[in-house]
PDB file of C-alpha atoms in Angstrom:
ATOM      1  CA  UNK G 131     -17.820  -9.924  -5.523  1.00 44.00           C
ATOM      2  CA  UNK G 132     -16.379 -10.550  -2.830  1.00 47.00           C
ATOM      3  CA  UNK G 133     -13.740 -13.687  -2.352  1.00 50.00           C
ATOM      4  CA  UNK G 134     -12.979 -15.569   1.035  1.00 53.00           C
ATOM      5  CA  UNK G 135      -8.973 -15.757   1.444  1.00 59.00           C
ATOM      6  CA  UNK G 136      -9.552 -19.608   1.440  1.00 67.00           C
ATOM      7  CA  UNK G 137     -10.966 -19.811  -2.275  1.00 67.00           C
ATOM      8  CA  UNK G 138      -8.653 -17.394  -3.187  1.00 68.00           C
ATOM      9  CA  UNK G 139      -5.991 -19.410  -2.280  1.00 74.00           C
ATOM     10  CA  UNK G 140      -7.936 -22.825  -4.001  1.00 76.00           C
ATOM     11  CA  UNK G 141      -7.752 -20.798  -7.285  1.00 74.00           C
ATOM     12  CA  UNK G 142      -4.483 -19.508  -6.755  1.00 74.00           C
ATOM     13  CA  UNK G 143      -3.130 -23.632  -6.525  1.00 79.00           C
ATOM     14  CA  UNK G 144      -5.566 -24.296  -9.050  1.00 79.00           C
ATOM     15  CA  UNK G 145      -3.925 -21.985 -11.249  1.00 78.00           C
ATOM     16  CA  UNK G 146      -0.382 -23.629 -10.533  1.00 81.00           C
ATOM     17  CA  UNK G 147      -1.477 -27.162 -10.967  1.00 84.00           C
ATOM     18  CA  UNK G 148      -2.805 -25.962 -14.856  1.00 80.00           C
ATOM     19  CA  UNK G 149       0.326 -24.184 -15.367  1.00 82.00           C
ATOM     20  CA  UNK G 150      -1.456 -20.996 -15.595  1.00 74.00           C
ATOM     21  CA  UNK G 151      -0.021 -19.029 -12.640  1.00 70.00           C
ATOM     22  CA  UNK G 152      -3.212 -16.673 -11.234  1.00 71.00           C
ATOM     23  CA  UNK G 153      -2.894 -13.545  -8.403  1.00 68.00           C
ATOM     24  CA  UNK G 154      -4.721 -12.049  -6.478  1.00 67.00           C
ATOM     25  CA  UNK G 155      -5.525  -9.037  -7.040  1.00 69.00           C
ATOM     26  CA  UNK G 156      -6.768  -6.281  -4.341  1.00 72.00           C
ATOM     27  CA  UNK G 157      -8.896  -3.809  -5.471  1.00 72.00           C
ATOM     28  CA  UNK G 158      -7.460  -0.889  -3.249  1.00 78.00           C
ATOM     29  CA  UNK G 159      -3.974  -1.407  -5.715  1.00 78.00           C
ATOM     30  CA  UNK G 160      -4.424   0.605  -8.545  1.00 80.00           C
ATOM     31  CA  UNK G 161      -1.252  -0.053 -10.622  1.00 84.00           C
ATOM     32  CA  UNK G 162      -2.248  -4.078 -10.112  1.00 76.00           C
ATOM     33  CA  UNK G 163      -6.072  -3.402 -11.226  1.00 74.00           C
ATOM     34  CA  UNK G 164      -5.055  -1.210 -14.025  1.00 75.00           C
ATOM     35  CA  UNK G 165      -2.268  -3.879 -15.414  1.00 76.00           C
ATOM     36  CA  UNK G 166      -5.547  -6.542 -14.928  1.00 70.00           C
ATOM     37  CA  UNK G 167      -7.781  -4.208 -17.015  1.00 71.00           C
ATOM     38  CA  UNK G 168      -5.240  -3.942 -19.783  1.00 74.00           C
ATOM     39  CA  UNK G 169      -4.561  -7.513 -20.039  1.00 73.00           C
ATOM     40  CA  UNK G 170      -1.031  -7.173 -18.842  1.00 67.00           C
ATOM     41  CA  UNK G 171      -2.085  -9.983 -15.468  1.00 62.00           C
ATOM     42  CA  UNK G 172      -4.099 -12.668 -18.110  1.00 61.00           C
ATOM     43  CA  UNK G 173      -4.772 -14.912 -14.519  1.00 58.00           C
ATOM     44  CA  UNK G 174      -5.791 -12.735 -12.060  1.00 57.00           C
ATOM     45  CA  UNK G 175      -8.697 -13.165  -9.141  1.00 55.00           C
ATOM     46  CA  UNK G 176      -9.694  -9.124  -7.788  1.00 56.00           C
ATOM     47  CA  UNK G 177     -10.699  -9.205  -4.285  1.00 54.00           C
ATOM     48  CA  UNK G 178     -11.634  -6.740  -2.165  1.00 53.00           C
ATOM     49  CA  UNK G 179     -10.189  -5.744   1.580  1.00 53.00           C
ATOM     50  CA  UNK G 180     -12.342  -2.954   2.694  1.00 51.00           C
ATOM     51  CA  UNK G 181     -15.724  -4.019   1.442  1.00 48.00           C
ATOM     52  CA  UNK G 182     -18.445  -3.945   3.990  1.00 43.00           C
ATOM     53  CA  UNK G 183     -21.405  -5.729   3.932  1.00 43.00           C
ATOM     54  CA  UNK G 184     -24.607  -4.385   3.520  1.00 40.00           C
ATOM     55  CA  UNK G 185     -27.506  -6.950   5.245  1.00 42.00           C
ATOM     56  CA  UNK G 186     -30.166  -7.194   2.797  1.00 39.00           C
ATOM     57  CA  UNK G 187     -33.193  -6.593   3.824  1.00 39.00           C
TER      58      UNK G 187
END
């Protein structure tokens, strides 16, 4: 999935205004993905930098 930087920064004041602080998390930053996957990041949103789109057809 890819996220938009706008509704990644919606969730991100979302997350604030429920007192549950949420980051984003690229996909290209292992340690941060790997701390995600354990659990370690409870509120996190993955998005991805280098994805390119592939037109369907």
């Amino acid at each position: 999935m890819v996220l938009t930087t706008n509704y990644d920064n919606l969730l991100e004041l979302y997350g604030q205004k429920m007192s549950k602080p949420m980051e984003s998390i690229n996909l290209n930053d292992n340690v941060k993905v790997l701390q995600w996957v354990q659990s370690r990041i409870k509120y996190g949103v993955c998005i991805c930098t280098d994805c390119t789109r592939i037109p369907v057809p």
